[in-house]
Amino acid sequence: MSIVVTGATGHLGRHVVEQLLEKVPADRITAVVRDEAKAGDLAARGVKLAVADYNVPETFDGLFAAGDKVLLISGNEFDKGRVGQHTVVIEAAKAAGVALLAYTSAPGTLKAALADDHRATEEVLLASGLPYSLLRNGWYHENYTENLAPVLEHGAVVAAAGDGRVSSAARADYAAAAVAVLTGEGHENTTYELGGDEAWSFAEYAAELSRQTGREIVYNAVPVETLTGILTGAGVPAPVAGMLAGVDASIEKGELVVSSGDLSRLTGRPTTPLAEAVTAALKG
């Protein structure tokens, strides 16, 4: 029986596989990848590789075995019909009789368009009858700290989130929660609302950047339409830009504040503070 991770060479997937390697033998881990070349380092450490593509359903035929625990990391091809892609994996897992399928979803409070595919995938998973665990991941620190160049260049954090707050955490924190579910017991038919221990506002984020850089970084709150225009001007496809700006509107309404404590409970430790993620990004 394997622990199978889809999207294993993506940002979150790599964290999951790395942390699994600390807990279980490498030959019990199967990394599902589209490009085998990108996973050479994992194969060299003894991880099994399976080459499959969400867009080619037959590549999942026979990939899973009875008793496997599967982590379905949500796809990022917003224009390719993500619900259909996820359904391919769910149907293959059901046919194989896997022991658990965990899915990285979005917070139950999030009403933005970004959440639509997640809600629809959850419906497919629940209807399948498979033992499931919904890992409703909140926002990642890295959504902000990985793109600091324009912020530092202009001395401004630009967002359409008003005074709204975000319970973000590091990707490694969410990966640790997934690993806890995949390697632990009693997680069948569960839903976890996952977010950071401390919610922060964009004004506080700008203040933290100012503190760590020694420069004045301001928070520039703009309307959703303005942010959409800025994103499209930076080369983000219009539908994706609208979706991202829509998340900011949800943040202003408090929809990305997650106060369940599920993330730190699952991992057994406090979540990574935003200040720590900022420090790491500035060093990088």
PDB file of C-alpha atoms in Angstrom, residues 105-109 134-141 166-171 173-174 177 192-200 255-267 269-273:
ATOM      1  CA  SER A 105      -9.858  22.490  -0.998  1.00  0.00           C
ATOM      2  CA  ALA A 106     -10.635  26.086   0.039  1.00  0.00           C
ATOM      3  CA  PRO A 107     -12.049  27.444   3.314  1.00  0.00           C
ATOM      4  CA  GLY A 108     -15.766  26.834   3.737  1.00  0.00           C
ATOM      5  CA  THR A 109     -16.254  30.555   4.392  1.00  0.00           C
ATOM      6  CA  LEU A 134     -11.312  17.662   3.019  1.00  0.00           C
ATOM      7  CA  LEU A 135      -8.244  19.775   3.706  1.00  0.00           C
ATOM      8  CA  ARG A 136      -9.714  23.236   3.285  1.00  0.00           C
ATOM      9  CA  ASN A 137      -6.470  25.161   2.942  1.00  0.00           C
ATOM     10  CA  GLY A 138      -6.501  28.862   3.649  1.00  0.00           C
ATOM     11  CA  TRP A 139      -4.226  31.343   1.922  1.00  0.00           C
ATOM     12  CA  TYR A 140      -0.458  30.809   1.714  1.00  0.00           C
ATOM     13  CA  HIS A 141       2.096  33.346   3.014  1.00  0.00           C
ATOM     14  CA  VAL A 166      -6.079  36.954   6.322  1.00  0.00           C
ATOM     15  CA  SER A 167      -5.305  33.792   8.334  1.00  0.00           C
ATOM     16  CA  SER A 168      -2.452  32.696   6.101  1.00  0.00           C
ATOM     17  CA  ALA A 169       0.209  30.098   6.874  1.00  0.00           C
ATOM     18  CA  ALA A 170       3.275  28.696   5.136  1.00  0.00           C
ATOM     19  CA  ARG A 171       2.979  26.023   2.458  1.00  0.00           C
ATOM     20  CA  ASP A 173       2.391  24.118   7.419  1.00  0.00           C
ATOM     21  CA  TYR A 174      -0.384  22.949   5.091  1.00  0.00           C
ATOM     22  CA  ALA A 177      -1.334  18.829   7.956  1.00  0.00           C
ATOM     23  CA  TYR A 192     -10.568  20.435   8.362  1.00  0.00           C
ATOM     24  CA  GLU A 193     -10.699  24.230   8.119  1.00  0.00           C
ATOM     25  CA  LEU A 194      -7.025  25.148   7.886  1.00  0.00           C
ATOM     26  CA  GLY A 195      -5.464  28.556   8.447  1.00  0.00           C
ATOM     27  CA  GLY A 196      -2.748  30.364  10.345  1.00  0.00           C
ATOM     28  CA  ASP A 197      -2.941  31.015  14.067  1.00  0.00           C
ATOM     29  CA  GLU A 198      -2.728  34.796  13.611  1.00  0.00           C
ATOM     30  CA  ALA A 199      -4.813  36.772  11.129  1.00  0.00           C
ATOM     31  CA  TRP A 200      -3.175  39.932   9.738  1.00  0.00           C
ATOM     32  CA  GLU A 255     -13.978  35.239   4.350  1.00  0.00           C
ATOM     33  CA  LEU A 256     -10.300  34.247   4.695  1.00  0.00           C
ATOM     34  CA  VAL A 257     -10.201  34.449   8.474  1.00  0.00           C
ATOM     35  CA  VAL A 258      -9.990  30.847   9.709  1.00  0.00           C
ATOM     36  CA  SER A 259     -10.282  30.556  13.473  1.00  0.00           C
ATOM     37  CA  SER A 260     -10.784  26.784  13.879  1.00  0.00           C
ATOM     38  CA  GLY A 261      -7.260  26.020  15.109  1.00  0.00           C
ATOM     39  CA  ASP A 262      -7.353  22.839  12.982  1.00  0.00           C
ATOM     40  CA  LEU A 263      -3.994  23.497  11.307  1.00  0.00           C
ATOM     41  CA  SER A 264      -1.899  23.792  14.462  1.00  0.00           C
ATOM     42  CA  ARG A 265      -3.838  20.902  16.033  1.00  0.00           C
ATOM     43  CA  LEU A 266      -3.127  18.581  13.098  1.00  0.00           C
ATOM     44  CA  THR A 267       0.550  19.501  12.912  1.00  0.00           C
ATOM     45  CA  ARG A 269       2.844  22.968  16.532  1.00  0.00           C
ATOM     46  CA  PRO A 270       2.077  26.670  16.001  1.00  0.00           C
ATOM     47  CA  THR A 271       1.808  27.844  12.405  1.00  0.00           C
ATOM     48  CA  THR A 272       4.645  29.812  10.813  1.00  0.00           C
ATOM     49  CA  PRO A 273       4.321  33.555  11.544  1.00  0.00           C
TER      50      PRO A 273
END
